[in-house]
CSV table of C-alpha atoms and ligand atoms in Angstrom, one decimal:
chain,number,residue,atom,x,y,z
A,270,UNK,CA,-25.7,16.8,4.1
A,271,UNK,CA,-26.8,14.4,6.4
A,272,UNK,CA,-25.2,10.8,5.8
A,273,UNK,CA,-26.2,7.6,7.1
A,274,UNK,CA,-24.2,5.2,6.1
A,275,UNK,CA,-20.3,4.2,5.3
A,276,UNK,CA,-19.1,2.3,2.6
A,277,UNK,CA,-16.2,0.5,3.2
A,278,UNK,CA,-14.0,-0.8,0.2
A,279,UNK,CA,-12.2,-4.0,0.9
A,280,UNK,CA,-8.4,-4.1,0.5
A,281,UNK,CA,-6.0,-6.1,-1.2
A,282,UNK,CA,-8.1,-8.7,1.1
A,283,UNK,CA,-10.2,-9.5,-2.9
A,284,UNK,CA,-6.8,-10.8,-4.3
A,285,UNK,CA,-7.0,-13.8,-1.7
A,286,UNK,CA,-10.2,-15.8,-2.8
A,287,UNK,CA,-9.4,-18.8,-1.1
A,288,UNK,CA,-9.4,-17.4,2.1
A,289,UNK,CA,-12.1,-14.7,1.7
A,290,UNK,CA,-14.6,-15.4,3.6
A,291,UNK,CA,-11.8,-15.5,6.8
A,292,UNK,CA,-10.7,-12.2,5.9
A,293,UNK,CA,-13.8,-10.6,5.7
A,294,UNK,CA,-15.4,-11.9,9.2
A,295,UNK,CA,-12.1,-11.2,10.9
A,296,UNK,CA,-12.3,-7.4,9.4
A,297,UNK,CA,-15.9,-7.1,10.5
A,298,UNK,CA,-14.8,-7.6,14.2
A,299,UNK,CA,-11.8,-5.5,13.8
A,300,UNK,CA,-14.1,-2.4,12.3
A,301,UNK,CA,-16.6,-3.7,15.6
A,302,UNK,CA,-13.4,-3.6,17.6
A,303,UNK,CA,-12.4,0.0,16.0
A,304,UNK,CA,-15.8,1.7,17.0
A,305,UNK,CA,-16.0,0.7,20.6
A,306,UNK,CA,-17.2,2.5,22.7
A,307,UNK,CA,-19.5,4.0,20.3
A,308,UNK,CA,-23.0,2.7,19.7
A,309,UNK,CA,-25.5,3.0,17.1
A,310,UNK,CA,-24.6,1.9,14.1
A,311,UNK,CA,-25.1,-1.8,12.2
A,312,UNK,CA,-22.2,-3.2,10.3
A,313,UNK,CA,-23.2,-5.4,7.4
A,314,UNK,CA,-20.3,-7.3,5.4
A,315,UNK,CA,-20.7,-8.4,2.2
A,316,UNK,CA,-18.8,-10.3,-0.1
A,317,UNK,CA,-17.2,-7.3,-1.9
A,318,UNK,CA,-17.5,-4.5,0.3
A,319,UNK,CA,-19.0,-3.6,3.9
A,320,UNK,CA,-21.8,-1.0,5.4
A,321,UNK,CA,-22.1,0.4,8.3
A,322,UNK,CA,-25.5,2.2,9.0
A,323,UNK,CA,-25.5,4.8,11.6
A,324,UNK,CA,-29.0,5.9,13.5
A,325,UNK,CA,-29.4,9.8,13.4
A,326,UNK,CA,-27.6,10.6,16.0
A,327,UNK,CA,-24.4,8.7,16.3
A,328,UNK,CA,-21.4,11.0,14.9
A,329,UNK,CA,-20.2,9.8,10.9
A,330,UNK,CA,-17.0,12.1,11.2
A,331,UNK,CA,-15.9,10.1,14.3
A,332,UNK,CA,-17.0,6.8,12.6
A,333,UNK,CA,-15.4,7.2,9.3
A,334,UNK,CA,-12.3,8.5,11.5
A,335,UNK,CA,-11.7,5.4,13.3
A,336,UNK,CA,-12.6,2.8,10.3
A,337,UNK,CA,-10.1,4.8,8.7
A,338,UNK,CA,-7.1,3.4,10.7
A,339,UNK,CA,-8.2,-0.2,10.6
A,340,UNK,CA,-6.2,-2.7,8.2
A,341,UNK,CA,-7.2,-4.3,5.3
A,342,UNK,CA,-9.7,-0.8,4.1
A,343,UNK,CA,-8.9,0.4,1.3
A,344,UNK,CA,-11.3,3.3,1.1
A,345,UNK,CA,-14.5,4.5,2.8
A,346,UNK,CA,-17.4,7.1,1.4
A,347,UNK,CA,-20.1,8.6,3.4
A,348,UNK,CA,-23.2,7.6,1.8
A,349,UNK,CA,-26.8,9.3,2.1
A,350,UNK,CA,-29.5,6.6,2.0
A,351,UNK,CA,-33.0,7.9,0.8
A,352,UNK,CA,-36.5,5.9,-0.2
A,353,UNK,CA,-37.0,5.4,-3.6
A,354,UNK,CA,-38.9,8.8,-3.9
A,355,UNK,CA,-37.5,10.7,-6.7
A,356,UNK,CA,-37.1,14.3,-4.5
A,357,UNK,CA,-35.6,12.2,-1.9
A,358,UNK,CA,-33.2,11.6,-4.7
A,359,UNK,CA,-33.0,14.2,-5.9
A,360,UNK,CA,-31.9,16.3,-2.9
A,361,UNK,CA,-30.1,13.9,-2.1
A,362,UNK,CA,-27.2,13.9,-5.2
A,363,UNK,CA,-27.3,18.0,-5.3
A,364,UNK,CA,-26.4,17.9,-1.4
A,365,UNK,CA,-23.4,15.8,-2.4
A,366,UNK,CA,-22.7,17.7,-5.1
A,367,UNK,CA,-22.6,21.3,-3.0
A,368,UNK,CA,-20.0,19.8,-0.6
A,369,UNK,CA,-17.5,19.4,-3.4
A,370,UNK,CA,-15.5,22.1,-2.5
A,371,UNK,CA,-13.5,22.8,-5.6
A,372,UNK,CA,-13.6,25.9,-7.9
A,373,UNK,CA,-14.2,24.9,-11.2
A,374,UNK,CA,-14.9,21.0,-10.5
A,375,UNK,CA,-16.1,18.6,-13.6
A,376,UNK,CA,-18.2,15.7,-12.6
A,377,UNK,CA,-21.0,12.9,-13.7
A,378,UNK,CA,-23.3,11.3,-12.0
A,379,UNK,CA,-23.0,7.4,-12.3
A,380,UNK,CA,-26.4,5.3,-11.7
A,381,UNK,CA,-26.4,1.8,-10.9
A,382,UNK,CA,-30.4,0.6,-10.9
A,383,UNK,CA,-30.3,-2.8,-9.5
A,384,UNK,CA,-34.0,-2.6,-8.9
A,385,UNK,CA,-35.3,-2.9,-12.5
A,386,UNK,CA,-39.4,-2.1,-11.0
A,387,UNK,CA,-37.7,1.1,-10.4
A,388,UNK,CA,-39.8,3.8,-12.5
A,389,UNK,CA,-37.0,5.8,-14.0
A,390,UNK,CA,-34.4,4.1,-16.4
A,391,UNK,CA,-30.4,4.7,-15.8
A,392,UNK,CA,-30.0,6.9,-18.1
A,393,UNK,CA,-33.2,8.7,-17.6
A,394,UNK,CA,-32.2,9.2,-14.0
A,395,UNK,CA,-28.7,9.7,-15.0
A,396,UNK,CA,-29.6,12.8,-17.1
A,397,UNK,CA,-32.4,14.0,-14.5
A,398,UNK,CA,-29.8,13.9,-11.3
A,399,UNK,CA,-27.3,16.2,-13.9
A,400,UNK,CA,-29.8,18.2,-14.7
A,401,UNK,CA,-30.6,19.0,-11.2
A,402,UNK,CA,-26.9,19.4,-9.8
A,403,UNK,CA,-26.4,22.5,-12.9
A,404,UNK,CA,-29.5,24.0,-12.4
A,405,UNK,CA,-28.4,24.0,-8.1
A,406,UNK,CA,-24.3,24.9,-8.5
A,407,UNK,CA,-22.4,27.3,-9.4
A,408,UNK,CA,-18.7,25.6,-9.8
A,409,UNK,CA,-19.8,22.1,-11.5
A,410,UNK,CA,-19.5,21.3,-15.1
A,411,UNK,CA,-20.4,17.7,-16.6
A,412,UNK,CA,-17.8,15.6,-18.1
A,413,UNK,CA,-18.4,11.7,-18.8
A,414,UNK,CA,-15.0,11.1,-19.4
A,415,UNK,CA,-12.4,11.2,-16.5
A,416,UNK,CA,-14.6,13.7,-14.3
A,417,UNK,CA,-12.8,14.9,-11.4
A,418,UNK,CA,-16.1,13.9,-9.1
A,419,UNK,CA,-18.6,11.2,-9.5
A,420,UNK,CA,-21.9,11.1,-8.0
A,421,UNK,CA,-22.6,7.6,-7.3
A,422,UNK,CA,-26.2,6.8,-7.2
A,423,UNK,CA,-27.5,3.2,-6.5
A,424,UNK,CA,-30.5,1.6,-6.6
A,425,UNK,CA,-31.3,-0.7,-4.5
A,426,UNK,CA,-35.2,-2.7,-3.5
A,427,UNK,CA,-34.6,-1.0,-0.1
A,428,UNK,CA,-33.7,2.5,-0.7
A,429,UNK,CA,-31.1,4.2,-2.9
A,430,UNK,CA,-27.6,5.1,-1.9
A,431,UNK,CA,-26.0,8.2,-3.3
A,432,UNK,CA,-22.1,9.3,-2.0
A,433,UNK,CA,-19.1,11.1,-4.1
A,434,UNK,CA,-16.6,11.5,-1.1
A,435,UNK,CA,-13.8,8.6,-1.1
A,436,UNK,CA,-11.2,8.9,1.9
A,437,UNK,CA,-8.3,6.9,1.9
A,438,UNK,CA,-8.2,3.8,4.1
A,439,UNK,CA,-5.6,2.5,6.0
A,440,UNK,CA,-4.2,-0.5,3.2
A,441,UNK,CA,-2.5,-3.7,4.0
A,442,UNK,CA,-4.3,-6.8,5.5
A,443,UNK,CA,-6.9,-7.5,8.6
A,444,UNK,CA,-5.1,-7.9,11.6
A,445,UNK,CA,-5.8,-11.6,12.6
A,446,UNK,CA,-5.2,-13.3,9.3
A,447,UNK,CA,-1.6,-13.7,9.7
A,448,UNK,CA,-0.4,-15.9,12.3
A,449,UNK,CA,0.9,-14.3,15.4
A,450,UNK,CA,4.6,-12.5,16.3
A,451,UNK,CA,6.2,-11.2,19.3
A,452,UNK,CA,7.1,-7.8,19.3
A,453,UNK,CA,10.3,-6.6,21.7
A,454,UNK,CA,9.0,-3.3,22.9
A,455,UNK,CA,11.0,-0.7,24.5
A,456,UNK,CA,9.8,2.6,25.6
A,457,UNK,CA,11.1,3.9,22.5
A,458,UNK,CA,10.0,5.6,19.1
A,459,UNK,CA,10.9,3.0,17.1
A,460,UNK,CA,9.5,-0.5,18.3
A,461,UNK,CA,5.8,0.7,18.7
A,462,UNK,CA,6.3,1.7,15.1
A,463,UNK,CA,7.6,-2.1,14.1
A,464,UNK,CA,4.7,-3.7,15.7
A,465,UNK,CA,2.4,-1.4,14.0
A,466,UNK,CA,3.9,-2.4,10.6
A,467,UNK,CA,4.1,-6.3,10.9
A,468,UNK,CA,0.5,-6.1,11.8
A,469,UNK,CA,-0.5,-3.9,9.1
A,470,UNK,CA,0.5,-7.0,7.3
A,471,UNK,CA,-2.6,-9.1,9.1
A,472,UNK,CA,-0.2,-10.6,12.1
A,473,UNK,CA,-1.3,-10.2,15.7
A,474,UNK,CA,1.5,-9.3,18.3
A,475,UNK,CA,2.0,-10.0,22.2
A,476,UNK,CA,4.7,-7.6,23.4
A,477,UNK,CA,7.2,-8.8,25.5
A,478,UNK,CA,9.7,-5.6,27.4
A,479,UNK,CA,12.5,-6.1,30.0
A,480,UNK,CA,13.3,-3.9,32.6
A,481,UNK,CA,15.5,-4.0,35.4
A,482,UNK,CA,13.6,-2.6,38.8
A,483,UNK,CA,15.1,-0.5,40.9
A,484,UNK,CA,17.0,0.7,37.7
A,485,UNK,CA,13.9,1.4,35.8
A,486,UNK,CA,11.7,3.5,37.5
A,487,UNK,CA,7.5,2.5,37.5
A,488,UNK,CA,6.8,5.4,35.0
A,489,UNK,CA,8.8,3.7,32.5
A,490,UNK,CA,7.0,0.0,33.0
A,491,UNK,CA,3.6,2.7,32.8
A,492,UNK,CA,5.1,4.0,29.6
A,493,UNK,CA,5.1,1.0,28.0
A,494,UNK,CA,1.5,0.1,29.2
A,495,UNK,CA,0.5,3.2,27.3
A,496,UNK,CA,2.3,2.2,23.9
A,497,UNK,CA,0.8,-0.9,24.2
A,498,UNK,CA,-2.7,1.0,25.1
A,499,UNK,CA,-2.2,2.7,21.9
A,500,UNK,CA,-1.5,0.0,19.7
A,501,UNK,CA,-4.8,-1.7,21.0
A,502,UNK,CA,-6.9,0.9,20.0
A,503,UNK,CA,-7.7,0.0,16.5
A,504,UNK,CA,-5.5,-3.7,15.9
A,505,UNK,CA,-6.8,-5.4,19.1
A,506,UNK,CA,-6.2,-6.8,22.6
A,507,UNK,CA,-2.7,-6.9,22.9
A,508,UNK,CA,-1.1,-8.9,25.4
A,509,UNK,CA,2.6,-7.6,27.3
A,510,UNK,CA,5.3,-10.1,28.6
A,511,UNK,CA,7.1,-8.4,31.1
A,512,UNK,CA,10.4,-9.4,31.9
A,513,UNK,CA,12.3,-9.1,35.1
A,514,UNK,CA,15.9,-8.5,34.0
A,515,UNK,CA,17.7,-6.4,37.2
A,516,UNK,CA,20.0,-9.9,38.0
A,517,UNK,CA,20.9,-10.7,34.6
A,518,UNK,CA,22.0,-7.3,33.9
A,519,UNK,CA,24.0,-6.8,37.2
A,520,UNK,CA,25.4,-10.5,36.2
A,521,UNK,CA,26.5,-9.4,32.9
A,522,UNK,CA,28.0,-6.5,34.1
A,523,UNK,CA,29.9,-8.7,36.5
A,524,UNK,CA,31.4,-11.1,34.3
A,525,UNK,CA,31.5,-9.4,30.8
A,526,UNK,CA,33.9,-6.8,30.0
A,527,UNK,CA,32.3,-3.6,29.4
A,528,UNK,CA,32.5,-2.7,25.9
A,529,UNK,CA,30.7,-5.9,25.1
A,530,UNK,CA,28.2,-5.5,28.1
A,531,UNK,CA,25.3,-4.1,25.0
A,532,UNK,CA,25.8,-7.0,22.9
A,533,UNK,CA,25.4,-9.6,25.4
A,534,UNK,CA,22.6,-8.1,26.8
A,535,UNK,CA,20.7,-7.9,23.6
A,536,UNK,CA,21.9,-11.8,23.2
A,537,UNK,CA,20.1,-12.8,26.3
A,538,UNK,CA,17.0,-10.9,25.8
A,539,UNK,CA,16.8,-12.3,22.5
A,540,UNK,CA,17.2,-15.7,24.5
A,541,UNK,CA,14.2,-14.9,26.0
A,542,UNK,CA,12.3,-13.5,23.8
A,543,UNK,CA,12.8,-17.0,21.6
A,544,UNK,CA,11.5,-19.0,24.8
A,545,UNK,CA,8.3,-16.9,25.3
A,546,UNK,CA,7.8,-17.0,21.4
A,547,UNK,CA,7.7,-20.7,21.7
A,548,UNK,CA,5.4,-20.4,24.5
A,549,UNK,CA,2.9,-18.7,22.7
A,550,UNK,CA,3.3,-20.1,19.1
A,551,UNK,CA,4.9,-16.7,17.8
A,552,UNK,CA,6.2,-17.7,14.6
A,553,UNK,CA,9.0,-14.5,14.5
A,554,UNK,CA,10.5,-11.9,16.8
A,555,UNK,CA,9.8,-8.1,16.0
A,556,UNK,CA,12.3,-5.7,16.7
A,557,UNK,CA,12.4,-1.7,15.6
A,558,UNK,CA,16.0,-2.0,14.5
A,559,UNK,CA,17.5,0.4,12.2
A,560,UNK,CA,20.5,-0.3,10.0
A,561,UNK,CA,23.6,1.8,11.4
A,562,UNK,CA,21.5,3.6,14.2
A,563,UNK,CA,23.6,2.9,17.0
A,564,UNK,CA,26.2,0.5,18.2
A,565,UNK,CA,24.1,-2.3,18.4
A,566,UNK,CA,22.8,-2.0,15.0
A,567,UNK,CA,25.4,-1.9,12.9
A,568,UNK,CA,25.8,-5.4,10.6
A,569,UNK,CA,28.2,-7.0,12.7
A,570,UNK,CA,26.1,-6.2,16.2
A,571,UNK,CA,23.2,-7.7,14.6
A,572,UNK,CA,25.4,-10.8,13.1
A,573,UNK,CA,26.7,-11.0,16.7
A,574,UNK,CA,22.9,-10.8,18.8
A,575,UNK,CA,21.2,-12.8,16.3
A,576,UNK,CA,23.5,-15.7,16.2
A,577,UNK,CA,21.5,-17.0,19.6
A,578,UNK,CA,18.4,-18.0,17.8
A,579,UNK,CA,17.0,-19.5,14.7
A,580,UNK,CA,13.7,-18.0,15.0
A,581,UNK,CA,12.9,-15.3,12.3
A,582,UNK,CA,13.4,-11.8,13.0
A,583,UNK,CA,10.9,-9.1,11.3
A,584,UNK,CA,12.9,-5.5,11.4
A,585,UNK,CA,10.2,-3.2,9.7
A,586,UNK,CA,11.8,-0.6,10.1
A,587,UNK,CA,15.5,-2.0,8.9
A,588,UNK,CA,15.9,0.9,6.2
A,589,UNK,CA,13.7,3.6,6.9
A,590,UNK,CA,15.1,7.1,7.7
A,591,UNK,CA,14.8,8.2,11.4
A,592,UNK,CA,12.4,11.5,10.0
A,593,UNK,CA,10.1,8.9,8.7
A,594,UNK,CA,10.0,6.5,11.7
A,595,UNK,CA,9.2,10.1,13.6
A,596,UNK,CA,6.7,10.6,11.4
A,597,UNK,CA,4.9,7.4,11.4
A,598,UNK,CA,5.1,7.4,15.3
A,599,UNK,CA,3.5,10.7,15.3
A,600,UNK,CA,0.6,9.6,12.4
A,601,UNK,CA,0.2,6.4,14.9
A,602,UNK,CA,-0.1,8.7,18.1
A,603,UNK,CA,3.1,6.7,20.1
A,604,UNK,CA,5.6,9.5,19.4
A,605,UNK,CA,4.4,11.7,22.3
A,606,UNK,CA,4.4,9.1,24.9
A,607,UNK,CA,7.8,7.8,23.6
A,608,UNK,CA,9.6,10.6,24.1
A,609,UNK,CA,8.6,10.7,27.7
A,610,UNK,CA,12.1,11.1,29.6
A,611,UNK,CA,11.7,7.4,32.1
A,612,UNK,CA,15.1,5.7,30.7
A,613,UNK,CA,14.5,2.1,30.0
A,614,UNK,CA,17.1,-1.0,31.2
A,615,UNK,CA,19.4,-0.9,28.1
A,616,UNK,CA,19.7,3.2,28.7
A,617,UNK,CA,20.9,3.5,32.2
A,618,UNK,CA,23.7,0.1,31.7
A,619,UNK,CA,24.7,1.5,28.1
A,620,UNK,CA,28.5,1.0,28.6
A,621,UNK,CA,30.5,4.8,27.2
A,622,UNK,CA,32.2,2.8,24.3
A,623,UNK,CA,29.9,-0.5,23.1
A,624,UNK,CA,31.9,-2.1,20.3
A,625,UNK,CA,30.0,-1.7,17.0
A,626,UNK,CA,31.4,-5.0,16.0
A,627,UNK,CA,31.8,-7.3,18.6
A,628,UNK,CA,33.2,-11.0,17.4
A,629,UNK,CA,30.6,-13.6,18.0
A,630,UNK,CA,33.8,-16.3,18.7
A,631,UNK,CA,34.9,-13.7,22.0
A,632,UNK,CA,31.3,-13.0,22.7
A,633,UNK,CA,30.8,-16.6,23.3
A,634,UNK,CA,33.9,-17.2,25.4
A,635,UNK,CA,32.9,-14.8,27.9
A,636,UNK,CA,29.5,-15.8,28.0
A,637,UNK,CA,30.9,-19.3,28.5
A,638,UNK,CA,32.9,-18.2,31.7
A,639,UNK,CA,29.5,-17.8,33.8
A,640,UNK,CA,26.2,-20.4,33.8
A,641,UNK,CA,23.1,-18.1,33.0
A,642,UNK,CA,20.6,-20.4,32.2
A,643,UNK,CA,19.4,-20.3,36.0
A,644,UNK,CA,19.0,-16.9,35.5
A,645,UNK,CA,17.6,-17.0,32.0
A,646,UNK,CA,14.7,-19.6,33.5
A,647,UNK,CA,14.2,-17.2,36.6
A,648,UNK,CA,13.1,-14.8,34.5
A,649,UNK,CA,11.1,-16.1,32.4
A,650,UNK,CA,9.2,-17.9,35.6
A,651,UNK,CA,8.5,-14.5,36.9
A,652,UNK,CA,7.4,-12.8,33.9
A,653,UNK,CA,4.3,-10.9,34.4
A,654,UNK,CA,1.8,-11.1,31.8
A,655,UNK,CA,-1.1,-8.2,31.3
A,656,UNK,CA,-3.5,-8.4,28.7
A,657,UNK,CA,-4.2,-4.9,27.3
A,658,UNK,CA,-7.5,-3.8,25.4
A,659,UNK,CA,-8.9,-0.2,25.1
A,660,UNK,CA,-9.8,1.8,28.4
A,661,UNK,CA,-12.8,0.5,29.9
A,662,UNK,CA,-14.3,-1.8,27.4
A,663,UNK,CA,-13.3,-5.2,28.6
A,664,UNK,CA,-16.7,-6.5,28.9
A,665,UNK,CA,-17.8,-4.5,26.1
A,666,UNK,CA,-15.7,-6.6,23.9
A,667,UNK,CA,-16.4,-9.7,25.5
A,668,UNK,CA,-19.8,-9.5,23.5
A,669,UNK,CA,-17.9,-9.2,20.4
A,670,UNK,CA,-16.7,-12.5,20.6
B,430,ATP,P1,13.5,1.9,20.3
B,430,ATP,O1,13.1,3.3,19.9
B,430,ATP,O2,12.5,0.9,19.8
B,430,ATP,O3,13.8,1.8,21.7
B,430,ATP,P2,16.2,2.3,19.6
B,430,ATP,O4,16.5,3.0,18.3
B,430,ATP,O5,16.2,3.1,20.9
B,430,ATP,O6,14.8,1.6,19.4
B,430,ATP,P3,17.7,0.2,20.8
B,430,ATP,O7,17.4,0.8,22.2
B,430,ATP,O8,19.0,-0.1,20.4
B,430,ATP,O9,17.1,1.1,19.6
B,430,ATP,O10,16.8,-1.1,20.7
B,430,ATP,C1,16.7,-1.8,19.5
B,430,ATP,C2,15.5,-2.7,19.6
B,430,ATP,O11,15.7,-3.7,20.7
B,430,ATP,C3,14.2,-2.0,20.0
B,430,ATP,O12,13.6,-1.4,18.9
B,430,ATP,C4,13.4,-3.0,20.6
B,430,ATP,O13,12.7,-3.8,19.6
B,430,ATP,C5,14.4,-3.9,21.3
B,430,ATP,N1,14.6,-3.4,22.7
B,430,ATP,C6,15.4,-2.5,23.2
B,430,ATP,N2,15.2,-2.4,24.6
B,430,ATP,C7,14.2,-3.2,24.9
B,430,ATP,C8,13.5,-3.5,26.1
B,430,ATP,N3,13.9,-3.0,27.3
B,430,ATP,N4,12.6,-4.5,26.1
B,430,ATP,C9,12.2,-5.1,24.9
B,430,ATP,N5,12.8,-4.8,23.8
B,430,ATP,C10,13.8,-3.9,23.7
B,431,MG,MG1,15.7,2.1,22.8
C-alpha cells in the first residue's frame, strides 16, 4: 500500500485550551525538528490534529518512526490519500484492509463525507467499501460493533483519506511548553534518563556536568557530548555547562575527612548547579537519583546535599526499579554509550566507606574550616558552554526558526 500521508493525534495537549494554540505551534517545530535531515514532506497543523504529506519518494516507515518519539503525540496512522474517484477509493480501503495481518480479524469501515457534493452518500459508500474488502479477503469479517479494525475513510473537497493502522505515540507534553530546568548529567545510565522524563513533561533542559581533568580522561567529557547528542535528537538543541571541578575536589579532599568527602562534593556541585540555574532562569535542578541506590542516596545523604539550596529538585527517577531505568535507557538509545567504561569525577574520588548518613550539623563544620567560595566562583567563571543539536544540521535548523 502506498501511503502518503501521517496523521498525527494530539496528546493530552487538547485538555489545555487556554494555551492551545502555543502547544500546537511549538509541536509543529518539534515534529520539523524530529524529521531533520529528511526532506519531502509538508507538515500541516490543525486545531485537533496534524498532517504531514510525504512526496513519493520520501520513506513513511522512517517518518512515522521518528514522529513517533516526539512528546505531546498521542498516536499516528499512515494514511493513503486518493481523488475523489470511486476506484481510487476503492483500492484504496481493500489495500488497507489486506495489510491487517490477523487471522480471523472483524472490522467496519467508518465514512466521514465532509464534502456533501460528493456523489455517493455515507452509508452508501459505507456499504460499497465493505462490500468490496469481503469480496477481496480472506480473513475479514464485518462487525459494527467493537470491530477489532476500522477502515477510516474521509471525505474531504481535496481528495479522500483512508488509513486503519494506529501506532502508539510517544504521550506526555511538547517539549517547549514547560519552562526550562537544568539537568546534572553524569556519564551515567540514570541521569540521561531523568532529563528525558522532565522533558516528556513539555520542560526544556541545559545540562550542566563536572569533571575533574587530569582525573577524568577526554573520552569521558566525549561521553557526555554523546548523551547530550542523543537527547537532542528528537527534544531539541540542548545546551551543556561544563564544569571545571579538579581544585575543588583535590580541596575537599584536603580538608574534609574522608568518609564525608561524597557528601560534600555532591553539596558543592549542587552549589553550582543552583548559580548556573539562576543564570539561565532554570526554575529546578534535575538529578537521576534513586532512593537507596548508593551511599549518597539514601534519605539522610539527600537531607544532607540538599540542605545547600532552596531551588526545587526534580528526581524522575526517585522510585523506579534499576531494570526499568535500564530499560528506558535502552528504549531512549543512552544505555549503550553509558555503559562506556571512562569513569567520571565522583568515580575515581569515591572514598571506600562514604557515610550513608552524614549529619548536616558536622558536614557544615568542616565545610566551615576552609573558604570555598573563591573556588566555587572559579569555576563557574570557567565553565565551558557547548550548544548541542543533531549532527550536521545547524544551519538546517536555523531555517526552522
Ligand atoms: P548516573 O547513572 O546518572 O550517574 P548514579 O546512579 O551513578 O547516576 P550517582 O553517581 O550517585 O548515581 O549520581 C547521582 C546523580 O548526581 C546523577 O544522576 C547526576 O544527576 C548527578 N551527578 C553525578 N555525577 C555528576 C557529574 N559528574 N556531573 C553532573 N552531575 C552528576
Ligand atoms: Mg554516576
Amino acid at each position: 500500500m502506498k501511503y502518503n500521508r501521517v496523521l498525527v493525534r494530539y496528546g493530552e495537549l487538547t485538555l489545555k485550551t487556554g494555551n492551545r494554540h502555543h502547544f500546537i505551534s511549538q509541536l509543529k517545530g518539534n515534529v520539523k525538528y524530529a524529521l531533520i535531515p529528511l526532506s519531502g514532506y509538508h507538515v500541516i497543523a490543525e486545531r485537533d490534529r496534524m498532517f504531514i504529506d510525504l512526496e513519493p519518494e520520501t520513506d513513511i516507515e522512517d517518518v512515522m518512526k521518528r514522529v513517533s518519539k516526539v512528546f505531546g503525540i498521542q498516536s499516528i496512522s499512515p494514511v493513503v490519500r486518493t481523488t475523489q474517484k470511486i476506484d481510487e477509493i476503492i483500492e484504496a480501503a481493500v489495500g488497507t484492509a489486506k495489510e491487517i495481518d490477523e487471522a480471523d480479524a472483524t472490522f467496519k469501515v467508518d465514512v466521514k463525507r465532509s464534502d456533501k457534493q460528493f456523489p455517493h452518500d455515507t452509508f452508501e459508500l459505507q456499504s460499497m467499501l465493505g462490500g468490496e474488502i469481503l469480496k477481496n479477503t480472506e480473513h475479514l469479517t464485518v462487525q459494527v460493533k467493537k470491530p477489532d479494525f476500522t477502515i477510516h475513510v474521509e471525505v474531504r473537497k481535496e481528495g479522500v483519506y483512508i488509513y486503519s493502522r494506529v501506532i502508539k505515540g510517544a504521550g506526555g507534553l511538547p517539549v517547549g511548553t514547560g519552562g526550562k530546568t537544568l539537568l546534572m548529567l553524569s556519564g551515567g545510565i540514570d541521569s540521561p534518563v531523568a532529563g528525558i522524563e522532565v522533558m516528556k513533561r513539555g520542560v526544556t533542559i541545559e545540562a550542566i556536568h563536572f569533571h575533574s581533568p587530569p582525573f577524568t580522561s577526554e573520552e569521558a567529557k566525549q561521553k557526555v557530548i554523546d548523551l547530550t547528542r542523543i537527547m537532542a535528537e528528537t527534544t531539541g538543541v540542548i545546551k551543556l555547562h561544563l564544569v571545571p571541578f579538579t581544585d575543588i575536589q583535590k580541596t575537599i579532599h584536603k580538608v574534609i575527612p574522608e568518609n564525608m568527602t561524597m557528601t560534600s562534593t555532591r553539596r558543592m556541585m549542587l552549589k553550582i548547579a543552583e548559580q548556573v540555574a539562576h543564570q539561565i532562569d532554570a526554575k529546578a535542578i534535575v538529578n537521576g537519583e534513586n532512593l537507596g541506590q548508593v551511599a549518597s542516596q539514601t534519605l539522610g545523604s539527600m537531607y544532607t546535599i540538599n540542605a545547600v539550596t532552596s531551588m526545587p529538585i526534580l528526581r524522575p527517577l526517585l522510585t523506579l526499579d534499576k531494570e526499568d531505568i535500564i530499560l528506558k535507557a535502552k528504549a531512549i538509545g543512552t544505555f549503550e554509550t553509558s555503559i562506556k567504561p571512562f569513569e567520571d569525577c565522583c568515580t575515581i574520588f569515591t572514598p571506600k566507606n562514604p557515610k550513608t548518613n552524614p549529619r548536616l550539623d558536622k558536614m557544615e563544620k568542616f565545610e566551615n574550616n576552609y573558604d570555598f567560595e573563591p573556588l566555587i566562583a572559579e569555576a563557574i567563571n570557567n565553565i565551558e558552554v557547548l550548544t548541542i543539536n543533531k549532527e550536521k544540521m545547524s544551519t538546517q535548523f536555523n531555517d526552522l526558526l
